[in-house]
């Protein structure tokens, strides 16, 4: 896996504002969907607030044995999978039915931070699995831009779980999120958002290229990268949860199966349950985004309520062309 050149930061020095401004001014810039502008870095688009975190990640992150990265295309169910991973990894110390379970009082985004918003000085102190010391981070960063220390089998045994979603549902969710977040001076129209999405200008996008890279890596390196789809987790949650647990080296034991741990984690993390908790409806997370913005409908196929026939055929055509011959079905 080859990484393109990193920005010119000095070793052991977190990105400062001036350096970031300098770098941003040298990157291709386009109108964005979530924020007024998006910047292209190593072939993928990001918002200005994410890039310093990516530069720091590339320069300063030291992987530890058993680190887990949840990589996602935004609006593919990151919040859900953060909760599932947290509940799965911590199931011994926090049984999923415990009235003291951290997910009842803390948002998944605070329990599993997105590395783009973690300061390098906090990398070491992140501890979201008290008994095993496993760190779980999420990221929207494209595979090519992950630090080599994370992706290289020879230097670390970090696991990467990649999650994506039906492209049409992904777009519809992205569009709604943009207008919920309110980072723009005025709401974006469905048509405008659609055209930018088709041009690939989404966080970590073009979404197709991001998915393809993780997909190929999951085929070449199945012990390193697990490729998951929101739609599969919705349709067969037990199968997917067991698959995930097995990949992470924490398969459910016969005793846990007998105690219905799989079903308990699924119900703890279900849309109905999490979306009704007060913590997920009030306040902001560590990324300073409103907690409520991450829960909308949580269903498969909502695109049918929003997309015109032309939009459907254009998105399907791009998806078909991009994934042709890859073996991905989305
Ligand atoms: P919709 O907008 O289609 O409802 P992300 O977490 O990557 O930002 O993705 C958000 C999408 O996941 C939203 O999709 C949201 O409603 C859905 N979602 C959030 N929590 C979920 C859960 N526990 N189960 C299923 N879907 C969930």
Coordinates of C-alpha atoms and ligand atoms in Angstrom, one line a residue:
X1 CA 0.0 0.0 0.0
X2 CA 1.6 3.2 -1.1
X3 CA 1.1 6.6 0.6
X4 CA 1.5 9.8 -1.3
X5 CA 3.8 12.4 0.1
X6 CA 2.7 14.0 3.5
X7 CA 2.6 17.7 4.1
X8 CA 5.8 19.4 5.3
X9 CA 5.2 19.3 9.0
X10 CA 8.2 18.9 11.3
X11 CA 8.4 15.7 13.3
X12 CA 6.9 15.7 16.8
X13 CA 5.1 18.9 16.1
X14 CA 1.3 19.2 15.9
X15 CA 0.0 21.2 12.9
X16 CA -0.4 24.9 13.8
X17 CA -2.8 27.3 12.3
X18 CA -0.3 29.1 10.1
X19 CA 1.1 25.8 8.6
X20 CA -2.4 24.6 8.0
X21 CA -3.5 27.8 6.3
X22 CA -0.4 27.6 4.1
X23 CA -1.1 24.0 3.1
X24 CA -4.8 24.6 2.5
X25 CA -4.0 27.5 0.1
X26 CA -1.9 25.0 -2.0
X27 CA -4.7 22.4 -2.2
X28 CA -7.4 22.2 -4.9
X29 CA -10.5 23.8 -3.5
X30 CA -14.2 23.4 -4.5
X31 CA -17.6 24.3 -3.1
X32 CA -18.6 21.7 -0.5
X33 CA -21.8 20.2 0.7
X34 CA -21.4 20.2 4.5
X35 CA -19.3 23.4 4.6
X36 CA -18.8 26.2 2.1
X37 CA -15.5 24.7 0.8
X38 CA -13.8 21.4 0.5
X39 CA -10.1 20.8 -0.1
X40 CA -8.4 18.0 -2.0
X41 CA -5.6 16.2 -0.2
X42 CA -3.9 13.1 -1.6
X43 CA -6.7 12.7 -4.1
X44 CA -9.6 13.0 -1.7
X45 CA -11.8 15.8 -0.4
X46 CA -12.0 17.0 3.2
X47 CA -13.2 20.1 5.1
X48 CA -10.7 22.5 6.6
X49 CA -11.5 21.4 10.1
X50 CA -10.6 17.8 9.4
X51 CA -7.3 18.3 7.7
X52 CA -5.1 19.4 10.7
X53 CA -6.3 16.2 12.4
X54 CA -5.3 14.1 9.4
X55 CA -1.9 15.7 9.2
X56 CA -1.3 15.0 12.9
X57 CA -2.5 11.5 12.5
X58 CA 0.0 10.9 9.7
X59 CA 2.9 12.5 11.6
X60 CA 2.4 11.6 15.2
X61 CA 0.2 8.5 15.7
X62 CA 2.0 5.6 17.2
X63 CA 0.0 2.4 16.8
X64 CA -0.4 0.0 19.7
X65 CA -1.1 -3.7 19.7
X66 CA -4.8 -4.3 19.2
X67 CA -5.8 -0.8 18.1
X68 CA -9.0 -0.8 16.1
X69 CA -9.9 1.7 13.4
X70 CA -13.4 2.1 12.2
X71 CA -13.1 3.7 8.8
X72 CA -16.3 4.9 7.1
X73 CA -17.8 6.9 4.4
X74 CA -19.6 9.6 6.3
X75 CA -23.4 8.9 6.8
X76 CA -22.9 5.2 6.4
X77 CA -23.8 4.4 10.0
X78 CA -20.6 5.5 11.8
X79 CA -22.5 6.3 15.0
X80 CA -24.1 2.9 15.0
X81 CA -20.9 1.0 14.4
X82 CA -19.1 3.1 17.0
X83 CA -21.7 2.0 19.5
X84 CA -21.5 -1.7 18.3
X85 CA -17.7 -1.8 18.5
X86 CA -17.7 -0.2 21.9
X87 CA -20.3 -2.6 23.3
X88 CA -18.7 -5.6 21.7
X89 CA -15.1 -4.9 22.9
X90 CA -16.3 -4.0 26.4
X91 CA -18.9 -6.7 26.8
X92 CA -17.2 -8.3 29.8
X93 CA -16.6 -5.2 31.8
X94 CA -19.9 -3.6 30.7
X95 CA -22.6 -6.2 30.1
X96 CA -24.9 -4.9 27.4
X97 CA -28.0 -5.0 29.7
X98 CA -26.3 -3.2 32.6
X99 CA -28.2 -0.1 33.7
X100 CA -24.7 1.5 34.1
X101 CA -23.7 0.9 30.5
X102 CA -21.7 3.9 29.3
X103 CA -23.7 4.1 26.1
X104 CA -26.7 5.1 28.1
X105 CA -25.1 8.3 29.3
X106 CA -22.5 9.1 26.7
X107 CA -22.7 9.6 22.9
X108 CA -21.0 7.0 20.8
X109 CA -18.9 9.9 19.3
X110 CA -17.4 10.6 22.7
X111 CA -16.8 7.0 23.6
X112 CA -15.1 6.3 20.2
X113 CA -13.5 9.5 19.0
X114 CA -12.9 10.4 15.4
X115 CA -9.1 10.6 15.1
X116 CA -9.4 13.8 12.9
X117 CA -10.6 15.5 16.1
X118 CA -8.2 14.0 18.6
X119 CA -5.2 16.1 19.6
X120 CA -1.9 14.2 19.4
X121 CA -1.4 14.8 23.1
X122 CA -4.5 12.7 23.8
X123 CA -3.6 9.7 21.6
X124 CA -2.0 7.9 24.5
X125 CA -4.6 8.7 27.0
X126 CA -7.6 7.5 24.9
X127 CA -8.8 4.4 26.7
X128 CA -12.1 3.2 25.6
X129 CA -11.6 -0.4 26.6
X130 CA -10.6 -0.4 30.3
X131 CA -9.9 -4.1 30.7
X132 CA -7.9 -4.8 27.4
X133 CA -6.3 -1.4 26.8
X134 CA -7.6 -1.6 23.2
X135 CA -8.1 1.8 21.7
X136 CA -10.9 2.3 19.2
X137 CA -10.8 5.3 16.8
X138 CA -13.0 6.2 13.9
X139 CA -11.9 8.0 10.8
X140 CA -13.3 9.1 7.4
X141 CA -9.8 9.3 6.0
X142 CA -9.1 7.6 2.7
X143 CA -7.0 4.5 2.9
X144 CA -4.1 6.1 1.0
X145 CA -3.8 8.8 3.7
X146 CA -3.8 6.5 6.7
X147 CA -0.4 6.4 8.3
X148 CA 1.8 3.6 7.1
X149 CA 2.3 2.5 10.7
X150 CA -1.4 1.7 10.8
X151 CA -1.8 0.0 7.5
X152 CA 1.4 -1.9 7.3
X153 CA 1.2 -5.5 8.7
X154 CA 4.9 -5.6 9.4
X155 CA 4.8 -2.6 11.8
X156 CA 1.4 -3.1 13.6
X157 CA -1.4 -5.5 14.0
X158 CA -4.1 -2.8 14.0
X159 CA -7.4 -3.9 12.6
X160 CA -9.5 -1.8 10.3
X161 CA -13.2 -2.2 10.0
X162 CA -14.6 -0.4 7.0
X163 CA -18.3 0.5 6.7
X164 CA -20.1 1.9 3.7
X165 CA -23.7 2.0 2.5
X166 CA -26.0 1.9 -0.5
X167 CA -24.8 5.0 -2.5
X168 CA -28.3 6.5 -3.0
X169 CA -29.1 6.2 0.7
X170 CA -25.7 7.6 1.5
X171 CA -26.4 10.6 -0.6
X172 CA -29.8 11.3 0.9
X173 CA -28.4 11.0 4.4
X174 CA -25.5 13.3 3.6
X175 CA -27.9 15.9 2.1
X176 CA -30.1 15.9 5.3
X177 CA -27.1 16.0 7.5
X178 CA -25.7 19.1 5.7
X179 CA -28.8 21.0 6.4
X180 CA -29.0 19.9 10.0
X181 CA -25.5 20.8 10.7
X182 CA -26.0 24.4 9.6
X183 CA -22.3 25.1 8.8
X184 CA -23.3 26.8 5.6
X185 CA -24.6 30.4 5.3
X186 CA -27.8 29.0 3.8
X187 CA -29.3 25.5 3.3
X188 CA -28.1 23.6 0.3
X189 CA -30.7 22.4 -2.3
X190 CA -31.1 18.7 -3.1
X191 CA -30.0 19.4 -6.7
X192 CA -26.9 21.3 -5.7
X193 CA -25.9 18.7 -3.2
X194 CA -26.5 16.0 -5.7
X195 CA -24.2 17.6 -8.4
X196 CA -21.4 18.0 -5.9
X197 CA -21.9 14.5 -4.6
X198 CA -21.7 13.1 -8.1
X199 CA -18.5 15.1 -8.6
X200 CA -17.1 13.3 -5.6
X201 CA -16.9 16.2 -3.3
X202 CA -17.8 14.6 0.0
X203 CA -15.7 14.0 3.1
X204 CA -13.1 11.4 2.2
X205 CA -14.7 11.3 -1.3
X206 CA -15.1 10.5 -4.1
X207 CA -17.1 8.0 -2.1
X208 CA -16.7 5.3 -4.8
X209 CA -12.9 5.7 -4.7
X210 CA -12.8 5.5 -1.0
X211 CA -14.9 2.4 -0.9
X212 CA -13.0 0.7 -3.7
X213 CA -9.6 1.2 -2.0
X214 CA -10.8 -0.3 1.3
X215 CA -12.6 -3.1 -0.6
X216 CA -9.4 -4.1 -2.5
X217 CA -7.4 -4.0 0.7
X218 CA -10.0 -6.2 2.4
X219 CA -9.5 -8.8 -0.3
X220 CA -5.7 -8.6 -0.3
X221 CA -5.5 -8.4 3.5
X222 CA -8.6 -10.1 5.0
X223 CA -7.0 -10.3 8.5
X224 CA -6.3 -6.5 8.4
X225 CA -9.4 -5.0 6.9
X226 CA -13.0 -6.1 7.3
X227 CA -15.4 -4.7 4.7
X228 CA -19.0 -4.1 6.0
X229 CA -22.2 -2.7 4.7
X230 CA -24.8 -0.8 6.7
X231 CA -27.5 -2.6 4.6
X232 CA -26.1 -6.0 5.6
X233 CA -26.0 -5.1 9.3
X234 CA -29.6 -4.0 9.0
X235 CA -30.7 -7.1 7.2
X236 CA -28.8 -9.7 9.2
X237 CA -27.5 -8.1 12.4
X238 CA -26.6 -11.4 14.2
X239 CA -24.6 -12.7 11.3
X240 CA -22.7 -9.4 10.9
X241 CA -22.0 -9.0 14.6
X242 CA -20.6 -12.5 14.8
X243 CA -18.5 -11.8 11.7
X244 CA -17.2 -8.6 13.3
X245 CA -16.4 -10.3 16.7
X246 CA -14.6 -13.1 14.9
X247 CA -12.5 -10.6 12.8
X248 CA -11.5 -8.7 15.9
X249 CA -10.4 -11.9 17.6
X250 CA -13.2 -11.7 20.2
X251 CA -15.7 -14.3 18.9
X252 CA -18.8 -15.0 21.1
X253 CA -18.2 -18.1 23.2
X254 CA -20.9 -20.8 23.5
X255 CA -21.7 -19.4 27.0
X256 CA -22.1 -15.9 25.6
X257 CA -24.3 -17.3 22.8
X258 CA -26.4 -19.0 25.4
X259 CA -26.8 -15.8 27.3
X260 CA -28.0 -14.0 24.1
X261 CA -25.1 -11.5 24.2
X262 CA -25.4 -11.0 20.4
X263 CA -29.0 -10.0 20.6
X264 CA -28.4 -7.9 23.7
X265 CA -25.7 -5.8 21.9
X266 CA -28.0 -5.4 18.9
X267 CA -30.8 -4.1 21.0
X268 CA -28.6 -1.8 23.1
X269 CA -27.2 -0.2 19.8
X270 CA -30.5 -0.2 17.8
X271 CA -31.7 3.0 16.2
X272 CA -34.9 2.9 18.3
X273 CA -32.9 2.6 21.5
X274 CA -30.0 5.0 20.9
X275 CA -32.0 7.7 19.2
X276 CA -34.4 8.0 22.2
X277 CA -31.7 8.5 24.8
X278 CA -31.4 12.0 26.2
X279 CA -27.6 12.1 25.6
X280 CA -28.1 11.5 21.9
X281 CA -30.6 14.3 21.6
X282 CA -29.0 17.1 23.5
X283 CA -25.7 19.0 23.5
X284 CA -22.7 18.6 21.3
X285 CA -20.0 15.9 21.0
X286 CA -16.3 16.4 21.1
X287 CA -16.3 17.4 17.5
X288 CA -18.7 20.2 18.5
X289 CA -21.5 18.7 16.3
X290 CA -25.0 18.4 17.7
X291 CA -25.6 14.9 19.1
X292 CA -29.1 14.8 17.6
X293 CA -27.8 15.4 14.0
X294 CA -26.6 11.8 13.8
X295 CA -30.0 10.2 14.1
X296 CA -32.6 10.6 11.3
X297 CA -34.6 7.6 10.1
X298 CA -32.0 4.7 10.2
X299 CA -33.7 2.7 7.4
X300 CA -32.6 1.2 4.1
X301 CA -34.2 2.6 0.9
X302 CA -35.2 6.0 2.0
X303 CA -33.8 7.4 -1.3
X304 CA -37.1 6.4 -2.9
X305 CA -38.7 9.3 -1.1
X306 CA -36.2 11.9 -2.4
X307 CA -34.6 11.1 -5.7
X308 CA -36.0 11.8 -9.1
X309 CA -35.7 9.1 -11.8
X310 CA -32.9 11.1 -13.4
X311 CA -31.0 11.2 -10.2
X312 CA -31.4 7.5 -9.6
X313 CA -30.2 6.6 -13.1
X314 CA -27.2 9.0 -12.8
X315 CA -26.1 7.7 -9.5
X316 CA -26.6 4.1 -10.5
X317 CA -24.6 4.7 -13.7
X318 CA -21.7 6.2 -11.8
X319 CA -21.7 3.4 -9.3
X320 CA -21.9 0.8 -12.0
X321 CA -19.0 2.4 -13.9
X322 CA -16.8 2.9 -10.8
X323 CA -17.4 -0.6 -9.3
X324 CA -17.4 -2.5 -12.6
X325 CA -15.3 -5.6 -12.3
X326 CA -14.5 -5.1 -8.7
X327 CA -16.9 -7.5 -7.2
X328 CA -18.5 -4.9 -4.9
X329 CA -22.3 -4.9 -4.8
X330 CA -23.8 -1.9 -3.2
Ligands
LIG1 P1 -30.3 8.3 7.8 O1 -29.9 9.7 7.5 O2 -30.5 7.5 6.5 O3 -31.3 8.1 8.8 P2 -23.2 8.4 10.4 O4 -23.3 7.9 11.8 O5 -22.1 7.8 9.6 O6 -23.2 9.9 10.4 O7 -24.5 8.0 9.6 C1 -25.8 8.5 10.0 C2 -26.9 7.6 9.5 O8 -26.9 6.4 10.3 C3 -28.2 8.2 9.5 O9 -28.9 7.6 8.4 C4 -28.7 7.8 10.9 O10 -30.1 7.9 11.1 C5 -28.2 6.3 10.9 N1 -28.1 5.8 12.2 C6 -27.6 6.4 13.3 N2 -27.7 5.5 14.4 C7 -28.2 4.3 13.9 C8 -28.5 3.1 14.5 N3 -28.3 2.9 15.8 N4 -29.0 2.1 13.7 C9 -29.2 2.3 12.4 N5 -28.9 3.5 11.8 C10 -28.4 4.5 12.5

